[in-house]
Short mmCIF file of C-alpha atoms in Angstrom, two decimals:
data_model
loop_
_atom_site.label_atom_id
_atom_site.label_comp_id
_atom_site.label_asym_id
_atom_site.label_seq_id
_atom_site.Cartn_x
_atom_site.Cartn_y
_atom_site.Cartn_z
CA MET A 1 0.00 -0.02 0.04
CA ASN A 2 1.29 3.45 -0.97
CA THR A 3 2.52 5.56 1.92
CA GLN A 4 0.34 8.47 0.84
CA TRP A 5 -2.63 6.77 2.57
CA ASN A 6 -3.39 6.77 6.27
CA GLU A 7 -5.89 4.76 8.23
CA GLN A 8 -8.16 7.69 8.90
CA GLU A 9 -8.59 8.63 5.33
CA ILE A 10 -9.06 4.98 4.19
CA ALA A 11 -11.74 4.58 6.88
CA ALA A 12 -13.51 7.74 5.81
CA LEU A 13 -13.44 6.81 2.13
CA THR A 14 -14.73 3.28 2.73
CA ALA A 15 -17.54 4.77 4.87
CA LYS A 16 -18.58 6.87 1.90
CA VAL A 17 -18.80 3.74 -0.24
CA ALA A 18 -21.17 2.19 2.29
CA ALA A 19 -23.20 5.39 2.29
CA LEU A 20 -23.34 5.29 -1.53
CA ARG A 21 -24.79 1.75 -1.47
CA ALA A 22 -27.33 2.81 1.15
CA SER A 23 -28.32 5.87 -0.87
CA MET A 24 -28.97 3.93 -3.99
CA GLY A 25 -30.88 1.28 -1.93
CA GLN A 26 -33.35 3.95 -0.95
CA VAL A 27 -34.42 4.29 -4.56
CA ILE A 28 -33.74 0.81 -6.04
CA VAL A 29 -35.61 -2.16 -4.68
CA GLY A 30 -33.48 -5.24 -4.44
CA GLN A 31 -30.81 -5.64 -7.20
CA LEU A 32 -28.02 -5.66 -4.53
CA GLU A 33 -25.54 -7.46 -6.78
CA VAL A 34 -26.32 -5.03 -9.63
CA ILE A 35 -25.74 -1.99 -7.40
CA GLU A 36 -22.48 -3.53 -6.12
CA SER A 37 -21.29 -4.16 -9.67
CA LEU A 38 -22.03 -0.57 -10.72
CA ILE A 39 -20.11 0.82 -7.80
CA ILE A 40 -17.13 -1.50 -8.51
CA CYS A 41 -17.12 -0.30 -12.11
CA LEU A 42 -17.29 3.39 -11.01
CA LEU A 43 -14.45 2.97 -8.46
CA ALA A 44 -12.26 1.12 -10.97
CA GLY A 45 -12.66 4.00 -13.42
CA GLY A 46 -14.33 1.91 -16.12
CA HIS A 47 -17.59 1.93 -18.05
CA ALA A 48 -20.53 -0.41 -17.64
CA LEU A 49 -22.81 -2.19 -20.12
CA VAL A 50 -26.10 -2.98 -18.43
CA GLU A 51 -28.36 -5.55 -20.15
CA GLY A 52 -31.88 -6.52 -19.44
CA VAL A 53 -35.35 -6.44 -20.97
CA PRO A 54 -37.30 -3.14 -20.83
CA GLY A 55 -38.98 -2.08 -17.63
CA LEU A 56 -36.49 -3.41 -15.10
CA GLY A 57 -35.34 0.01 -13.86
CA LYS A 58 -32.02 0.16 -15.63
CA THR A 59 -32.38 3.92 -16.33
CA LEU A 60 -33.42 4.62 -12.73
CA LEU A 61 -30.41 2.65 -11.53
CA VAL A 62 -28.02 4.83 -13.48
CA LYS A 63 -29.81 8.08 -12.54
CA SER A 64 -29.71 7.20 -8.81
CA LEU A 65 -25.99 6.52 -9.10
CA ALA A 66 -25.42 10.02 -10.51
CA GLN A 67 -27.54 11.55 -7.82
CA ALA A 68 -25.79 9.74 -5.02
CA THR A 69 -22.37 10.83 -6.24
CA ASP A 70 -23.47 14.37 -7.01
CA MET A 71 -22.21 14.22 -10.61
CA GLN A 72 -23.54 15.90 -13.68
CA PHE A 73 -25.83 13.51 -15.54
CA ARG A 74 -27.11 13.39 -19.10
CA ARG A 75 -29.11 10.80 -20.96
CA VAL A 76 -29.09 10.01 -24.69
CA GLN A 77 -31.85 7.83 -26.06
CA PHE A 78 -30.29 5.87 -28.91
CA THR A 79 -32.53 5.51 -32.00
CA PRO A 80 -31.89 4.23 -35.53
CA ASP A 81 -31.75 7.80 -36.88
CA LEU A 82 -29.29 9.15 -34.25
CA MET A 83 -26.12 10.66 -35.79
CA PRO A 84 -22.62 10.82 -34.29
CA SER A 85 -22.79 14.63 -34.08
CA ASP A 86 -25.92 14.24 -31.89
CA ILE A 87 -23.59 12.66 -29.34
CA VAL A 88 -20.23 14.35 -29.53
CA GLY A 89 -21.33 17.79 -30.79
CA THR A 90 -20.81 19.83 -33.97
CA GLU A 91 -19.60 23.15 -35.19
CA ILE A 92 -21.99 26.08 -35.60
CA LEU A 93 -21.42 29.34 -37.47
CA GLU A 94 -21.68 32.36 -35.23
CA GLU A 95 -21.57 36.10 -36.09
CA ASP A 96 -20.17 38.71 -33.74
CA THR A 97 -22.88 41.35 -33.43
CA ALA A 98 -20.32 44.11 -33.03
CA THR A 99 -17.74 43.29 -35.74
CA ARG A 100 -19.99 41.22 -38.04
CA LYS A 101 -17.13 38.71 -38.11
CA ARG A 102 -18.21 35.13 -38.63
CA GLU A 103 -16.52 32.12 -37.18
CA PHE A 104 -17.16 28.43 -36.34
CA ARG A 105 -17.57 27.47 -32.71
CA PHE A 106 -17.69 23.88 -31.39
CA GLN A 107 -21.05 23.14 -29.76
CA GLN A 108 -20.52 20.40 -27.21
CA GLY A 109 -22.80 17.37 -27.33
CA PRO A 110 -24.30 15.47 -24.42
CA VAL A 111 -21.13 13.37 -24.06
CA PHE A 112 -19.61 16.35 -22.23
CA THR A 113 -20.82 15.32 -18.83
CA GLN A 114 -19.64 13.20 -15.88
CA VAL A 115 -22.24 10.42 -16.07
CA LEU A 116 -23.58 9.57 -19.48
CA LEU A 117 -26.46 7.17 -19.86
CA ALA A 118 -26.45 5.73 -23.34
CA ASP A 119 -29.95 4.27 -23.24
CA GLU A 120 -30.62 1.30 -25.53
CA ILE A 121 -27.27 1.78 -27.25
CA ASN A 122 -27.85 -1.24 -29.50
CA ARG A 123 -30.84 0.42 -31.18
CA ALA A 124 -28.51 2.83 -33.06
CA PRO A 125 -26.46 1.76 -36.08
CA PRO A 126 -22.76 0.93 -35.67
CA LYS A 127 -21.53 4.30 -36.99
CA THR A 128 -23.26 6.10 -34.15
CA GLN A 129 -22.30 3.51 -31.53
CA SER A 130 -18.65 3.98 -32.49
CA ALA A 131 -18.92 7.75 -31.87
CA LEU A 132 -18.51 6.90 -28.19
CA LEU A 133 -15.43 4.80 -28.63
CA GLU A 134 -12.84 7.59 -28.50
CA ALA A 135 -14.64 9.31 -25.67
CA MET A 136 -14.69 6.13 -23.62
CA GLN A 137 -11.09 5.24 -24.15
CA GLU A 138 -9.33 8.58 -24.33
CA ARG A 139 -11.70 10.71 -22.27
CA ALA A 140 -11.66 13.19 -25.15
CA VAL A 141 -13.42 14.12 -28.37
CA THR A 142 -11.62 15.16 -31.55
CA PHE A 143 -13.55 17.36 -34.01
CA ALA A 144 -12.17 19.24 -36.94
CA GLY A 145 -8.63 18.56 -35.77
CA GLN A 146 -9.19 19.92 -32.28
CA THR A 147 -9.18 17.79 -29.17
CA HIS A 148 -11.70 18.61 -26.49
CA ARG A 149 -11.17 17.04 -23.08
CA LEU A 150 -14.13 15.50 -21.17
CA PRO A 151 -14.97 16.33 -17.58
CA GLN A 152 -13.39 14.10 -14.88
CA PRO A 153 -14.54 11.63 -13.78
CA PHE A 154 -16.23 10.42 -16.94
CA PHE A 155 -18.45 7.40 -16.62
CA VAL A 156 -20.50 5.83 -19.44
CA LEU A 157 -23.32 3.45 -18.51
CA ALA A 158 -24.89 1.96 -21.62
CA THR A 159 -28.09 -0.08 -21.45
CA GLN A 160 -29.00 -2.57 -24.13
CA ASN A 161 -31.85 -4.85 -24.78
CA PRO A 162 -31.22 -8.54 -25.44
CA ILE A 163 -30.05 -8.87 -29.04
CA GLU A 164 -32.90 -11.22 -29.86
CA GLN A 165 -35.35 -8.33 -29.74
CA ALA A 166 -36.44 -6.69 -32.99
CA GLY A 167 -34.67 -3.48 -34.07
CA THR A 168 -31.35 -3.99 -32.36
CA TYR A 169 -27.77 -3.93 -33.70
CA PRO A 170 -24.91 -5.90 -32.08
CA LEU A 171 -22.17 -3.73 -30.62
CA PRO A 172 -18.80 -4.04 -32.40
CA GLU A 173 -16.23 -6.01 -30.56
CA ALA A 174 -13.85 -3.05 -30.34
CA GLN A 175 -16.47 -1.09 -28.42
CA LEU A 176 -17.54 -4.00 -26.24
CA ASP A 177 -13.94 -4.31 -25.10
CA ARG A 178 -14.11 -0.67 -23.82
CA PHE A 179 -16.71 -1.60 -21.24
CA LEU A 180 -15.08 -2.75 -17.98
CA LEU A 181 -18.11 -4.85 -16.94
CA ARG A 182 -21.23 -6.25 -18.42
CA ILE A 183 -23.98 -6.32 -15.81
CA ASP A 184 -27.11 -8.37 -16.35
CA VAL A 185 -30.29 -7.16 -14.75
CA GLY A 186 -32.84 -9.88 -14.16
CA TYR A 187 -36.43 -9.96 -13.04
CA PRO A 188 -37.03 -9.17 -9.34
CA SER A 189 -38.31 -11.66 -6.90
CA GLU A 190 -42.07 -11.60 -6.12
CA GLU A 191 -41.59 -9.63 -2.83
CA GLU A 192 -39.22 -7.19 -4.51
CA GLU A 193 -41.69 -6.66 -7.35
CA ILE A 194 -44.51 -6.00 -4.89
CA ALA A 195 -42.34 -3.46 -3.10
CA MET A 196 -41.37 -1.87 -6.36
CA VAL A 197 -44.98 -1.47 -7.44
CA ALA A 198 -45.93 -0.02 -4.04
CA ASN A 199 -43.07 2.47 -3.99
CA THR A 200 -43.73 3.79 -7.56
CA THR A 201 -47.46 4.13 -7.24
CA HIS A 202 -47.70 5.80 -3.83
CA GLY A 203 -46.57 9.43 -3.72
CA ALA A 204 -43.69 11.08 -5.66
CA LEU A 205 -40.57 9.21 -6.61
CA ARG A 206 -37.62 9.99 -4.33
CA ASP A 207 -34.18 11.05 -5.43
CA ALA A 208 -31.08 9.27 -4.14
CA PRO A 209 -29.48 11.52 -1.49
CA ALA A 210 -25.86 12.54 -2.20
CA ALA A 211 -23.48 10.16 -0.40
CA MET A 212 -20.09 11.54 -1.74
CA ASP A 213 -18.75 14.32 -3.82
CA VAL A 214 -16.49 14.24 -6.91
CA ALA A 215 -13.28 14.87 -4.85
CA ALA A 216 -13.95 11.84 -2.65
CA LEU A 217 -14.78 9.72 -5.73
CA LEU A 218 -11.51 10.64 -7.37
CA ARG A 219 -9.57 9.76 -4.19
CA LEU A 220 -11.38 6.37 -4.08
CA GLN A 221 -10.41 5.74 -7.69
CA ALA A 222 -6.82 6.47 -6.79
CA LEU A 223 -7.05 4.20 -3.74
CA VAL A 224 -8.31 1.29 -5.88
CA ARG A 225 -5.13 1.50 -7.94
CA ASP A 226 -3.10 1.10 -4.80
CA ILE A 227 -4.89 -1.94 -3.49
CA GLU A 228 -2.42 -4.84 -3.07
CA ILE A 229 -2.52 -7.92 -5.27
CA GLY A 230 -0.01 -10.72 -4.79
CA GLU A 231 2.19 -11.90 -7.56
CA HIS A 232 0.53 -15.33 -7.55
CA LEU A 233 -2.91 -13.78 -7.94
CA LEU A 234 -1.72 -11.51 -10.69
CA ARG A 235 -0.46 -14.54 -12.54
CA TYR A 236 -3.75 -16.34 -11.73
CA ALA A 237 -5.83 -13.56 -13.25
CA THR A 238 -3.65 -13.48 -16.38
CA ARG A 239 -3.83 -17.29 -16.75
CA LEU A 240 -7.62 -17.24 -16.54
CA VAL A 241 -7.79 -14.69 -19.34
CA ARG A 242 -5.33 -16.54 -21.52
CA ALA A 243 -7.25 -19.79 -20.98
CA THR A 244 -10.25 -18.32 -22.77
CA ARG A 245 -8.35 -18.47 -26.12
CA PRO A 246 -9.30 -21.69 -27.96
CA ALA A 247 -5.92 -21.96 -29.76
CA GLU A 248 -3.88 -22.17 -26.61
CA THR A 249 -6.19 -23.31 -23.78
CA LEU A 250 -6.11 -26.66 -22.09
CA VAL A 251 -9.72 -26.31 -20.91
CA GLU A 252 -11.90 -28.60 -22.98
CA ALA A 253 -15.09 -26.55 -22.44
CA VAL A 254 -13.29 -23.56 -24.04
CA LYS A 255 -11.95 -25.54 -26.96
CA LYS A 256 -15.40 -26.88 -27.66
CA HIS A 257 -17.63 -23.86 -27.05
CA VAL A 258 -15.60 -20.65 -27.56
CA GLY A 259 -15.05 -19.08 -30.95
CA TRP A 260 -13.03 -16.07 -29.80
CA GLY A 261 -11.14 -15.46 -26.55
CA ALA A 262 -10.46 -12.35 -24.50
CA GLY A 263 -7.56 -10.01 -25.22
CA PRO A 264 -5.02 -8.44 -22.85
CA ARG A 265 -7.36 -5.62 -21.89
CA ALA A 266 -9.49 -8.24 -20.17
CA GLY A 267 -6.65 -8.99 -17.77
CA GLN A 268 -6.34 -5.36 -16.86
CA ALA A 269 -10.11 -5.15 -16.29
CA LEU A 270 -10.15 -8.37 -14.13
CA VAL A 271 -7.40 -7.04 -11.85
CA LEU A 272 -8.94 -3.56 -11.50
CA ALA A 273 -12.38 -4.86 -10.86
CA SER A 274 -11.03 -7.30 -8.26
CA LYS A 275 -9.19 -4.43 -6.50
CA ALA A 276 -12.45 -2.40 -6.42
CA ARG A 277 -14.35 -5.39 -5.04
CA ALA A 278 -11.79 -5.93 -2.32
CA LEU A 279 -12.10 -2.28 -1.25
CA ILE A 280 -15.84 -2.20 -1.01
CA HIS A 281 -15.74 -5.36 1.06
CA GLY A 282 -13.31 -3.67 3.50
CA ARG A 283 -10.10 -5.30 2.43
CA LEU A 284 -6.85 -3.61 1.17
CA ALA A 285 -5.67 -6.69 -0.72
CA VAL A 286 -7.21 -8.80 -3.46
CA THR A 287 -8.21 -12.40 -2.69
CA ARG A 288 -8.92 -15.33 -4.96
CA GLU A 289 -12.62 -14.84 -4.17
CA ASP A 290 -12.51 -11.34 -5.69
CA ILE A 291 -11.08 -12.61 -8.93
CA GLY A 292 -13.61 -15.46 -9.16
CA ALA A 293 -16.56 -13.12 -8.45
CA MET A 294 -15.49 -10.66 -11.17
CA LEU A 295 -14.67 -13.19 -13.85
CA LEU A 296 -18.12 -13.39 -15.39
CA PRO A 297 -18.93 -9.65 -15.57
CA VAL A 298 -15.47 -8.94 -16.99
CA LEU A 299 -15.43 -11.71 -19.63
CA ALA A 300 -19.14 -12.10 -20.49
CA HIS A 301 -18.92 -9.57 -23.31
CA ARG A 302 -15.29 -10.23 -24.33
CA VAL A 303 -15.49 -14.01 -24.94
CA LEU A 304 -17.63 -15.09 -27.87
CA ARG A 305 -19.36 -18.39 -27.92
CA ASN A 306 -19.28 -20.46 -31.11
CA PHE A 307 -22.24 -21.73 -32.97
CA GLU A 308 -22.21 -25.11 -31.28
CA ALA A 309 -22.43 -23.47 -27.87
CA GLU A 310 -25.33 -21.29 -28.92
CA ALA A 311 -27.16 -24.21 -30.53
CA ASP A 312 -26.70 -26.36 -27.40
CA GLY A 313 -27.75 -23.55 -25.08
CA ILE A 314 -24.37 -23.44 -23.30
CA ALA A 315 -24.20 -20.21 -21.28
CA MET A 316 -21.06 -18.22 -20.82
CA ALA A 317 -21.45 -18.72 -17.08
CA ASP A 318 -21.16 -22.51 -17.56
CA ILE A 319 -18.01 -22.11 -19.68
CA LEU A 320 -16.33 -19.85 -17.10
CA ALA A 321 -17.32 -22.17 -14.23
CA HIS A 322 -15.33 -24.93 -15.98
CA LEU A 323 -12.50 -22.47 -16.38
CA LEU A 324 -12.42 -21.65 -12.67
CA ASP A 325 -12.63 -25.31 -11.81
CA GLN A 326 -9.59 -26.22 -13.89
CA ILE A 327 -7.29 -23.16 -13.57
CA LYS A 328 -5.91 -22.84 -10.06
CA PRO A 329 -3.50 -20.30 -8.51
CA THR A 330 0.14 -21.50 -8.54
#
């Protein structure tokens, strides 16, 4: 652990994480694992791809996260006619009323915010989807040869409907790789659904109270980078990622059911997500449990099943379970 941290500051920061979870829990009924995954992604400095059928509260989930962290929030509804300039911005011609001089000025698009909700991202065509790629990776937008920096922190949460639904376009692999985690939102339990209906039909909807400010969030993101991970666990995480590649793996389930494995960025994501998970669980060092817990959300969108797996109904979770069973720390 870096010497810049002291016990008092670490305790104060971890208390803010607990307050953040509690704040979101006041608005979101159930979905505890989903809330935890979103916070992990935020603390790791990545972006999240949230998938689920319409009506499960994905938009409310993202909005409550922005409210609880007191960050600027914007939403873009992706549609088939959405253009890249509708996201990143465009140049407009302005005339100075005094000098009558005309000049072009860059008009910022909705991507210039701290929390961007790209709602139903897979309803827009690939050209528009890719407009986010530079912003997500470089935290900047280049237009007409000029680079415009985005606010910090910058957090993209994209929701998508299951690809089987009509009117959706699969995200390109290069953009999928820019998302740190893929988070699946499932149907609530019966009791949770009853509570959800009651909360949303009785009185006005509540906002999530602010639990931390941007300065605290940036410190938490820096703290995550300094969480310890042993050399054996670093090697373990890397071996797990490498074992998803059919050409070099020894895991039979991968050879049989995977068409394309994960790249090196997956290893980076797995380690960062594991560090963030360790922190929110009150630990300053990564454990094997952290790596195992983050394996599916990190690799679910980076490893592609082949036709045989899809035809046989083999889920990615099943393949990764075999991977965890056969690859052990050394």
